[in-house]
Short mmCIF file of C-alpha atoms in Angstrom, two decimals:
data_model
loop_
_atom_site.label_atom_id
_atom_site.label_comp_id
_atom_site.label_asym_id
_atom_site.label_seq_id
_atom_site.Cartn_x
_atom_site.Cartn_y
_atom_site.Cartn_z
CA UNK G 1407 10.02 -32.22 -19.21
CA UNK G 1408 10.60 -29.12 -16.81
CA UNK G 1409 8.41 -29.05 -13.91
CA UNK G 1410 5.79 -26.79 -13.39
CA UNK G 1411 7.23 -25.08 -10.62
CA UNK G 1412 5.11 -23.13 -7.94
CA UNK G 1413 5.58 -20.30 -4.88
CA UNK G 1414 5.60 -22.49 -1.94
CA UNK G 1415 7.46 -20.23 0.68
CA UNK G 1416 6.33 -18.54 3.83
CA UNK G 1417 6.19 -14.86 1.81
CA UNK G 1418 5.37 -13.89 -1.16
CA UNK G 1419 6.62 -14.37 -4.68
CA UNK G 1420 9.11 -12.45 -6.68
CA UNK G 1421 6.61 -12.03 -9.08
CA UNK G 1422 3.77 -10.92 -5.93
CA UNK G 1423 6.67 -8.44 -5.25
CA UNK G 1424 7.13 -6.97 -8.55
CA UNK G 1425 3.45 -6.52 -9.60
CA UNK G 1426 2.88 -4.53 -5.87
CA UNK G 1427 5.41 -2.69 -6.30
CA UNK G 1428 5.15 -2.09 -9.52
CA UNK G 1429 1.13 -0.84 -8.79
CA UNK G 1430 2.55 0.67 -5.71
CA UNK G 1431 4.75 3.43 -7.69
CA UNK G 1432 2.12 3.91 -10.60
CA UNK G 1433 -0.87 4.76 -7.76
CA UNK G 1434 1.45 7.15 -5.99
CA UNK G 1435 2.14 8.89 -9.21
CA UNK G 1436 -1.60 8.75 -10.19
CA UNK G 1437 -2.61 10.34 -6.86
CA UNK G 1438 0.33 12.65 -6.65
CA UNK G 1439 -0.89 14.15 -10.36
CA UNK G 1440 -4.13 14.59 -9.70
CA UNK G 1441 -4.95 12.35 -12.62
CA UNK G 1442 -8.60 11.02 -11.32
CA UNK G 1443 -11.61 13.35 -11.47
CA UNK G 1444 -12.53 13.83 -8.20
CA UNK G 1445 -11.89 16.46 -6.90
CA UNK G 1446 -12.37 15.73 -2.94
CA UNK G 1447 -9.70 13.09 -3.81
CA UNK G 1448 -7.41 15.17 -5.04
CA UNK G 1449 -7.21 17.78 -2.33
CA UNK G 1450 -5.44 14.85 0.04
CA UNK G 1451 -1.89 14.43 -0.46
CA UNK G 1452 -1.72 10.06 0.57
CA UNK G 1453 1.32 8.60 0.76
CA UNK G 1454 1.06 4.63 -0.71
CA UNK G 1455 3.51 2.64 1.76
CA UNK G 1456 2.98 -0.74 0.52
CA UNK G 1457 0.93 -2.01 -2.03
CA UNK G 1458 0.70 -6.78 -1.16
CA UNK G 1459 -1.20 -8.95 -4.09
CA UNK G 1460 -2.88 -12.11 -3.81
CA UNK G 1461 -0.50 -15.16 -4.98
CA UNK G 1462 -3.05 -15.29 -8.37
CA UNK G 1463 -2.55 -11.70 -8.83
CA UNK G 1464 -6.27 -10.88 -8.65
CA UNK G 1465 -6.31 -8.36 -5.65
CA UNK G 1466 -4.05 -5.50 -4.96
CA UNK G 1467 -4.49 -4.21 -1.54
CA UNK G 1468 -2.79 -0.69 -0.69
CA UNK G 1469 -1.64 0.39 2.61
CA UNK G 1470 -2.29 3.86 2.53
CA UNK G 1471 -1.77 6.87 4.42
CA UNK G 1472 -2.54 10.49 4.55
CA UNK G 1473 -0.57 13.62 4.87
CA UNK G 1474 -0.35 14.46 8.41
CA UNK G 1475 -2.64 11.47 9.76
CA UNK G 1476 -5.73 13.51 9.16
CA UNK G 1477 -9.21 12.42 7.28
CA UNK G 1478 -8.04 9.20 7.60
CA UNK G 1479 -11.61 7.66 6.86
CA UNK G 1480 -12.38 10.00 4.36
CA UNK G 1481 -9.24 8.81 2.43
CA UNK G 1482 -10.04 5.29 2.54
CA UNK G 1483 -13.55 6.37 1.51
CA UNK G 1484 -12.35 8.50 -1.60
CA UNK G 1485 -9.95 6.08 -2.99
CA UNK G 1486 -12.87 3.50 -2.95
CA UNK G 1487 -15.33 5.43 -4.46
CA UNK G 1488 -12.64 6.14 -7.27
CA UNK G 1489 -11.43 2.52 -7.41
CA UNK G 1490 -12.50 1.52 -10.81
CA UNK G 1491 -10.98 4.67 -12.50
CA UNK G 1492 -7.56 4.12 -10.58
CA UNK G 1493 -7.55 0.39 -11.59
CA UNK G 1494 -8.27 1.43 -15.49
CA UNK G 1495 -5.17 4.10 -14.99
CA UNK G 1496 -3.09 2.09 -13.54
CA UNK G 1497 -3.60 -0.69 -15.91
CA UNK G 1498 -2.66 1.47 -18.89
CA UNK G 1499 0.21 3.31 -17.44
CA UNK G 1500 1.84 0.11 -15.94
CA UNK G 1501 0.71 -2.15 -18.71
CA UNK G 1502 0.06 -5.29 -17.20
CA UNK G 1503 -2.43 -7.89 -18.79
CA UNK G 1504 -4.61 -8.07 -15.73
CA UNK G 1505 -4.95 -5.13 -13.36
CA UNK G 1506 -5.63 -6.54 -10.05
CA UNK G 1507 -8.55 -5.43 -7.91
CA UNK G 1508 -8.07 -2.90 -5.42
CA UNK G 1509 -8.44 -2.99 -2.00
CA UNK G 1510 -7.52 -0.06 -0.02
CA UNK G 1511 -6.25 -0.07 4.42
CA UNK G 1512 -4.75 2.47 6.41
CA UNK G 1513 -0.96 2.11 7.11
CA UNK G 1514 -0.52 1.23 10.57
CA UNK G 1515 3.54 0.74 10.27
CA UNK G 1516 4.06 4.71 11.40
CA UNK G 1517 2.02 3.92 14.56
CA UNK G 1518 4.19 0.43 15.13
CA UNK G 1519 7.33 2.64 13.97
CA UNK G 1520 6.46 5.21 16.90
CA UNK G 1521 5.51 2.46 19.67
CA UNK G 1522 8.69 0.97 19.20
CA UNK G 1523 10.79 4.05 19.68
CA UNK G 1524 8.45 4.89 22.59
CA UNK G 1525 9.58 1.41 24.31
CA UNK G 1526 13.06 1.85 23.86
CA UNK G 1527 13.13 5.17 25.20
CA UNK G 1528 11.51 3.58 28.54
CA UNK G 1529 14.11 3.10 31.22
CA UNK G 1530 13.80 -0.38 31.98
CA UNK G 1531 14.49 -1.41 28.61
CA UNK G 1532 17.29 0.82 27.76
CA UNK G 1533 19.21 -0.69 31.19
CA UNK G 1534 18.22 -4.24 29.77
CA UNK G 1535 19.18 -3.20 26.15
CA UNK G 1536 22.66 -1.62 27.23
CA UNK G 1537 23.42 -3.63 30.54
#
């Protein structure tokens, strides 16, 4: 009898990988269209950098950014407000059996990104980098 065989690694699953990515891209081309009915949501261009689930699938949460950095709250605020129509969306157009809740956070990986290049550029570290 083949054993019933679970995720028990440090990350996530294959399977946590293919379902966020796979709600990642159908958001992005959701929000890009202009496919929900609001139209305060639809006047921000947001960029959908990474999109983790919960090992059971159930929650979806989506690191989001906008365009430029700006109305960062009021991004966060539309895309809540509009949750349930984006979840019945994107479970039609990616056809999964369960569309996972949504959770929506800002993208902080830019910021990291540019703090990173900022300590490199730094003196001290580029003469303990190179030397």
């Amino acid at each position: 009898m083949a054993k019933n065989r679970t995720h028990d690694g440090p990350g996530p699953s294959q399977r946590q990988l293919r379902v966020g990515e796979l709600v990642r891209r159908t958001l992005s081309e959701v929000l890009m269209r202009g496919d929900i009915h609001d139209p305060e949501l639809n006047r921000l261009s947001i960029t959908v950098g990474e999109v983790r689930c919960s090992p059971d699938l159930k929650i979806a949460t989506a690191y989001v950014m906008p365009l430029g950095g700006e109305a960062q709250g009021e991004a966060i605020e539309f895309l809540a407000r509009n949750k349930a129509e984006l979840r019945r969306i994107i479970g039609r157009k990616a056809g999964l059996k369960f569309t996972p809740d949504l959770r929506f956070r800002l993208d902080e990986t830019f910021d990291q990104m540019d703090e990173t290049r900022r300590l490199f550029e730094d003196e001290k570290v580029r003469r303990d980098v190179e030397g």
